[in-house]
Short mmCIF file of C-alpha atoms and ligand atoms in Angstrom, two decimals:
data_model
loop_
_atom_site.label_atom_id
_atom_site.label_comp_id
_atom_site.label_asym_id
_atom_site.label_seq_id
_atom_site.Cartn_x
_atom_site.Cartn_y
_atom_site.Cartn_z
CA UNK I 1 -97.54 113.04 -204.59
CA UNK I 2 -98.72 111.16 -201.16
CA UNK I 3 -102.43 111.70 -200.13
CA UNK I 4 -102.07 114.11 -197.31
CA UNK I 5 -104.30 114.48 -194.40
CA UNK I 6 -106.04 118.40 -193.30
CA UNK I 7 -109.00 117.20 -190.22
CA UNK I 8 -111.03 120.20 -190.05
CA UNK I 9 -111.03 121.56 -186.41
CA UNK I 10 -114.88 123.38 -187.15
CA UNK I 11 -115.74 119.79 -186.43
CA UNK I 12 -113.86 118.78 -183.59
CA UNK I 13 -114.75 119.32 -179.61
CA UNK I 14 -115.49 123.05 -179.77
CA UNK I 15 -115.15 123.09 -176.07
CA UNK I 16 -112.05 121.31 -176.32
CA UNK I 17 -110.06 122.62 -178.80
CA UNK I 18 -106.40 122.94 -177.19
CA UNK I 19 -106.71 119.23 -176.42
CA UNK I 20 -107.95 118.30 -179.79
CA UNK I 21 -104.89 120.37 -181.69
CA UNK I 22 -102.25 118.85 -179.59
CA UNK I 23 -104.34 115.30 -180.34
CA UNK I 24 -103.83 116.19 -184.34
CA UNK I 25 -100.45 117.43 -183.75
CA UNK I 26 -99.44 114.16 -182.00
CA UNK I 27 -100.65 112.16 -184.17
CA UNK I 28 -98.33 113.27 -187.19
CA UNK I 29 -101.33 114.55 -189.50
CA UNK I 30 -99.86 117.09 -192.25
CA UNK I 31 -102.60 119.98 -191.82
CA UNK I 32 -105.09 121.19 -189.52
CA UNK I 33 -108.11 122.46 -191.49
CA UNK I 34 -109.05 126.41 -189.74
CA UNK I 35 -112.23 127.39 -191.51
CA UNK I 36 -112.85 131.07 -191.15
CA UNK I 37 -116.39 132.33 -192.30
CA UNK I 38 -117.25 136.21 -191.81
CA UNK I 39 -120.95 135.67 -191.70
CA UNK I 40 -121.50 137.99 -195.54
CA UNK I 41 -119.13 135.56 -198.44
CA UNK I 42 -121.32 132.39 -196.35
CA UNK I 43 -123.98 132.82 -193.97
CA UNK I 44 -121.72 131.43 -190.99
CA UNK I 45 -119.32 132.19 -188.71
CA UNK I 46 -117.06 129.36 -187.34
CA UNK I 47 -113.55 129.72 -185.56
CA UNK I 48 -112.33 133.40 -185.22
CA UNK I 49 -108.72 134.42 -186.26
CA UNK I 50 -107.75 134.95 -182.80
CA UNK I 51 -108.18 131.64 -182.32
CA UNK I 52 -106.87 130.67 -185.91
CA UNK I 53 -103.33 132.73 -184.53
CA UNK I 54 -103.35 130.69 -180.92
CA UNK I 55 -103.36 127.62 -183.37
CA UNK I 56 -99.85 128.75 -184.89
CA UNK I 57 -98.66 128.76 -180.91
CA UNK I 58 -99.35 125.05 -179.51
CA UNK I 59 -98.41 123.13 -183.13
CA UNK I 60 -94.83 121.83 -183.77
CA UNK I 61 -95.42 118.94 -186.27
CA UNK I 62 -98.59 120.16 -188.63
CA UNK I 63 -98.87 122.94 -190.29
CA UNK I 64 -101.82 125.13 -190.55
CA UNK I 65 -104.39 124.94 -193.62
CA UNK I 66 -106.45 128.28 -193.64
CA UNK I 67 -109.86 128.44 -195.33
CA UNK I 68 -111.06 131.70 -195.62
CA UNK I 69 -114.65 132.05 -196.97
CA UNK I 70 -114.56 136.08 -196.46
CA UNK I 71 -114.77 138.88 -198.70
CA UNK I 72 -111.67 140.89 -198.31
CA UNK I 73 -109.04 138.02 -196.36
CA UNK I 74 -106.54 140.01 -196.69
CA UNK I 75 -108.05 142.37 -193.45
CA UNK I 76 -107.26 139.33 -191.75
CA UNK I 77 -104.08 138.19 -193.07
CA UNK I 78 -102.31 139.86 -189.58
CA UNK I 79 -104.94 138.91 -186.66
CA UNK I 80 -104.25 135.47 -188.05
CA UNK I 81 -100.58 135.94 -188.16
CA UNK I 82 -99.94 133.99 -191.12
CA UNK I 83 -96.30 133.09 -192.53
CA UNK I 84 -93.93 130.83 -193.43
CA UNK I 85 -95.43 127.37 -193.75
CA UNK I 86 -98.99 128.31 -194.24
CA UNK I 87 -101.26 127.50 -196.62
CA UNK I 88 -104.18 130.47 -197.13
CA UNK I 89 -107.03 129.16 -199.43
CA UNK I 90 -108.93 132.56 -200.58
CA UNK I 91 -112.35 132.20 -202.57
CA UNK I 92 -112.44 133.21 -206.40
CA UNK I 93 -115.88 134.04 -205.69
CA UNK I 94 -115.26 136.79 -202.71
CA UNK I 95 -112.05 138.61 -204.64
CA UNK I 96 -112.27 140.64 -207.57
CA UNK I 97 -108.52 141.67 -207.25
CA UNK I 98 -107.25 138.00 -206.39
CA UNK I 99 -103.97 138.94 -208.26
CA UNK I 100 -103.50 141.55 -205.42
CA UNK I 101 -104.66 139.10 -202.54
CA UNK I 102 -102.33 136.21 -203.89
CA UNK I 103 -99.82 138.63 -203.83
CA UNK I 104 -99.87 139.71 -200.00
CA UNK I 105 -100.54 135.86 -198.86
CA UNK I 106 -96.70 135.40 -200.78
CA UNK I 107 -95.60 138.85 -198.93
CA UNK I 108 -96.65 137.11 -195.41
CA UNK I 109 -93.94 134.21 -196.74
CA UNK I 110 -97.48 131.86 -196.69
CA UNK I 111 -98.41 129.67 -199.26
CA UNK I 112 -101.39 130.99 -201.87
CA UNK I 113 -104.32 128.54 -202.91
CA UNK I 114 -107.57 129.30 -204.63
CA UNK I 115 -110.61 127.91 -203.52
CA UNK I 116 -113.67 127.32 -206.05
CA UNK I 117 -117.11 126.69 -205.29
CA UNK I 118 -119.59 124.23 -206.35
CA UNK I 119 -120.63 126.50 -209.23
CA UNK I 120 -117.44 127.62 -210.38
CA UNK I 121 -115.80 126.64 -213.43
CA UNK I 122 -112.13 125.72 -213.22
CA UNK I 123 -110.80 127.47 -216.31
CA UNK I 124 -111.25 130.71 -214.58
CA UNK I 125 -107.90 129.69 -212.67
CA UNK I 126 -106.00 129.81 -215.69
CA UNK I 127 -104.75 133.13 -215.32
CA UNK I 128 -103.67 132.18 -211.85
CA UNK I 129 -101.72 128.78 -212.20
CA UNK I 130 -98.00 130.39 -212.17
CA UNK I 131 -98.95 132.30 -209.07
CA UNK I 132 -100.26 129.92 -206.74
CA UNK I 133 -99.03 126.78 -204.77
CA UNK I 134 -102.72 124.91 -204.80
CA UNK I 135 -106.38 124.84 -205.51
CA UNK I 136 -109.27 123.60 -203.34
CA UNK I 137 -112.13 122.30 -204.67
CA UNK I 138 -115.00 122.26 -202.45
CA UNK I 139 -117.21 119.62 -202.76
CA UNK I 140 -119.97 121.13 -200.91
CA UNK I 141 -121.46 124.50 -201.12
CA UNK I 142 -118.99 126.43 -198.61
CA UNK I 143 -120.55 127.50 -195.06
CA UNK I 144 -121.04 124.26 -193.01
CA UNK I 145 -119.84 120.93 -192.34
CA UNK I 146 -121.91 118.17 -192.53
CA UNK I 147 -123.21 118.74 -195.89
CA UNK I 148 -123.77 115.73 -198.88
CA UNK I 149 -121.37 115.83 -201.87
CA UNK I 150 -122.64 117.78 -204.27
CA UNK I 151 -123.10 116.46 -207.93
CA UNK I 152 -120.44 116.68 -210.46
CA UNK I 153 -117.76 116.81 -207.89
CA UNK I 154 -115.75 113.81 -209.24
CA UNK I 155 -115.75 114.73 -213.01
CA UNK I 156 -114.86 118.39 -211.44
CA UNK I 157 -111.47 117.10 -209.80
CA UNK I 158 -109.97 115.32 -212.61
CA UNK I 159 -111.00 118.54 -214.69
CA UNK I 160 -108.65 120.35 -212.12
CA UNK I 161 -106.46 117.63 -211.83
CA UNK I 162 -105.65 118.09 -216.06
CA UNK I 163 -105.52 121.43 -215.64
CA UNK I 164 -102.99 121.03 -213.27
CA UNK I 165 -100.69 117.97 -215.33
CA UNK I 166 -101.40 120.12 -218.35
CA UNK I 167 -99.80 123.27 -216.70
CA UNK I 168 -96.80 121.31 -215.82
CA UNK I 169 -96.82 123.47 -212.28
CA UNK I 170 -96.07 122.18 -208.62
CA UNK I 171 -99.83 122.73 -207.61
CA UNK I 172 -101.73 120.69 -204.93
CA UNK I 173 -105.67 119.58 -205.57
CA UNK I 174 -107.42 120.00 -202.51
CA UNK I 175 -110.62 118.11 -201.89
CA UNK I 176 -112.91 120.08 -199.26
CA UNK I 177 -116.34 118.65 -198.02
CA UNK I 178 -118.00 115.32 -197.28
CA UNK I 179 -114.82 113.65 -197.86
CA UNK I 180 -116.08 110.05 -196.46
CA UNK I 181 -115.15 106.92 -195.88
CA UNK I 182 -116.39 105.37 -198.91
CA UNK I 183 -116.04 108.88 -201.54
CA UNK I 184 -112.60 109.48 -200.10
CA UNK I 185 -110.74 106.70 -202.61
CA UNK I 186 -112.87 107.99 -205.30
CA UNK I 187 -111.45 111.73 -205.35
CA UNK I 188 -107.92 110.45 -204.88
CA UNK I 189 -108.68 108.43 -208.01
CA UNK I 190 -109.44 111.96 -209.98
CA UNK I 191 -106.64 113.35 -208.67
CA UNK I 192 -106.70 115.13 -205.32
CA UNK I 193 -103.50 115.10 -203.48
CA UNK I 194 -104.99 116.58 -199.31
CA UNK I 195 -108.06 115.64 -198.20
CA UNK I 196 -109.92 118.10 -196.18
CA UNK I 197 -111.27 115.32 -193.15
CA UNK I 198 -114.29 116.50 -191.11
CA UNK I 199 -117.72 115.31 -189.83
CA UNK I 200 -118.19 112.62 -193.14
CA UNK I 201 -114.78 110.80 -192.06
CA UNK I 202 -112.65 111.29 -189.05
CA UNK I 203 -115.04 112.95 -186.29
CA UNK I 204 -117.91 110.73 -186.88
CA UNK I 205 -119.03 109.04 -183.47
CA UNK I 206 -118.10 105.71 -182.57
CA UNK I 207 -114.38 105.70 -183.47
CA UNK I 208 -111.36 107.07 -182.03
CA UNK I 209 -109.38 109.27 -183.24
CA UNK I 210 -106.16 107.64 -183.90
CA UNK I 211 -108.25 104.74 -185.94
CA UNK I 212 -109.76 107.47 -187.46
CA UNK I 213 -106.73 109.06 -188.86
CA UNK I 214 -104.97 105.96 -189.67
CA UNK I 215 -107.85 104.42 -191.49
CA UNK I 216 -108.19 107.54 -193.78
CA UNK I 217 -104.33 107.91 -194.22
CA UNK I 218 -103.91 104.31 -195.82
CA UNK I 219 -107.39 105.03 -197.49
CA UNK I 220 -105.78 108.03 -199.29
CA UNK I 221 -102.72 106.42 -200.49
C1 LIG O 1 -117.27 123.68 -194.92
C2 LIG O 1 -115.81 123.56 -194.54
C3 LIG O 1 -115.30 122.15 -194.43
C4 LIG O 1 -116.10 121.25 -193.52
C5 LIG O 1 -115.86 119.81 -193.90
O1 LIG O 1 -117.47 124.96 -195.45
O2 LIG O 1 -115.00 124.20 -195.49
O3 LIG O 1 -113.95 122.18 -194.02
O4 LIG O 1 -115.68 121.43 -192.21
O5 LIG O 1 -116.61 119.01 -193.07
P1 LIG O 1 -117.51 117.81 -193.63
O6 LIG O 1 -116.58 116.61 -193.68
O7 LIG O 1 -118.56 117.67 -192.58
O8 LIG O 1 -118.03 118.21 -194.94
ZN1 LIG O 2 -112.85 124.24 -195.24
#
């Protein structure tokens, strides 16, 4: 599978964020990252899922890539509109009944992925594999951008990544968190297949944009 490209709006222009979507969505990126955080599951609270819905309004060539680091998503699952086309990445950590919540994500005709922390182990997906589309593992402790790469991150993708060949399933490894200019060839060797781009790569100062994107796009494949 192609590297694929998710920038993470959290770290673009805050006070520009309907040029910076229709920048992304110009410049023929797959994803756009929406980090939701409800202030309890991690002790922030980025874009809001009014905002996350506008999103769904002004794109017409990305799709959207929801992170939501929230106990109970599925109470947002409507404000956000979600459907067709749609990934929703829902924390292990923040649902006991994630059978349920995968469930309603494929109700809302969106696309189910699993998100594990730092701390999690991946065989506690197991159970999960023939119900989901893809699995993000973060490579910093969920929360905030701008965060170092925490250790064990490479060994813990190609751990996913066999999981994944072993299972034989159509899943997608999702790398989330300081994925940088010089770490980002490094988890694509492991395995990962989208690349959650943020502060470490794409939105640093001192480049534009379009370099930016490009650079990480031939980077990642
Ligand atoms: C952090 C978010 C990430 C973050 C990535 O909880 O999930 O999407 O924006 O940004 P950097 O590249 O700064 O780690
Ligand atoms: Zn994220």
């Amino acid at each position: 599978m192609r590297g694929m490209l998710s920038p993470s709006l959290m770290c673009a222009d805050m006070l520009n964020l309907q040029s910076e979507i229709t920048k992304l969505d110009n410049l023929g990126v797959d994803y756009i990252h929406l980090d939701f955080m409800d202030g309890k599951f991690v002790p922030n609270v980025t874009l809001d899922s009014t905002i996350i819905r506008a999103v769904k309004n002004v794109i017409k060539n990305i799709k959207r890539d929801i992170h939501i680091m929230a106990f109970e998503p599925a109470q947002y699952f409507d404000k956000m509109n979600i459907g067709k086309d749609d990934i929703v990445s829902v924390h292990y950590e923040a649902c006991p009944n994630l059978h349920e919540v995968i469930r309603e994500i494929r109700v809302c005709g969106a696309n189910p992925f699993i998100a594990i922390s730092p701390d999690t182990k991946p065989e506690v997906l197991k159970e999960y594999l023939n119900e989901i589309d893809g699995i993000v593992v973060m490579t910093v402790y969920p929360g905030f951008a701008g965060q170092p790469i925490v250790k064990g991150s490479f060994e813990k993708i190609a751990e996913v990544r066999k999981m994944i060949d072993e299972s034989s399933l159509n899943i997608i490894l999702e790398v989330d968190g300081h994925v940088s200019w010089d770490l980002c060839c490094k988890m694509r060797e492991c395995g990962a297949d989208l690349f959650v781009a943020g502060s470490s790569s794409i939105y640093q100062r001192g480049i534009e944009l379009e370099d930016a994107v490009n650079k990480m796009t031939s980077l990642i494949n």
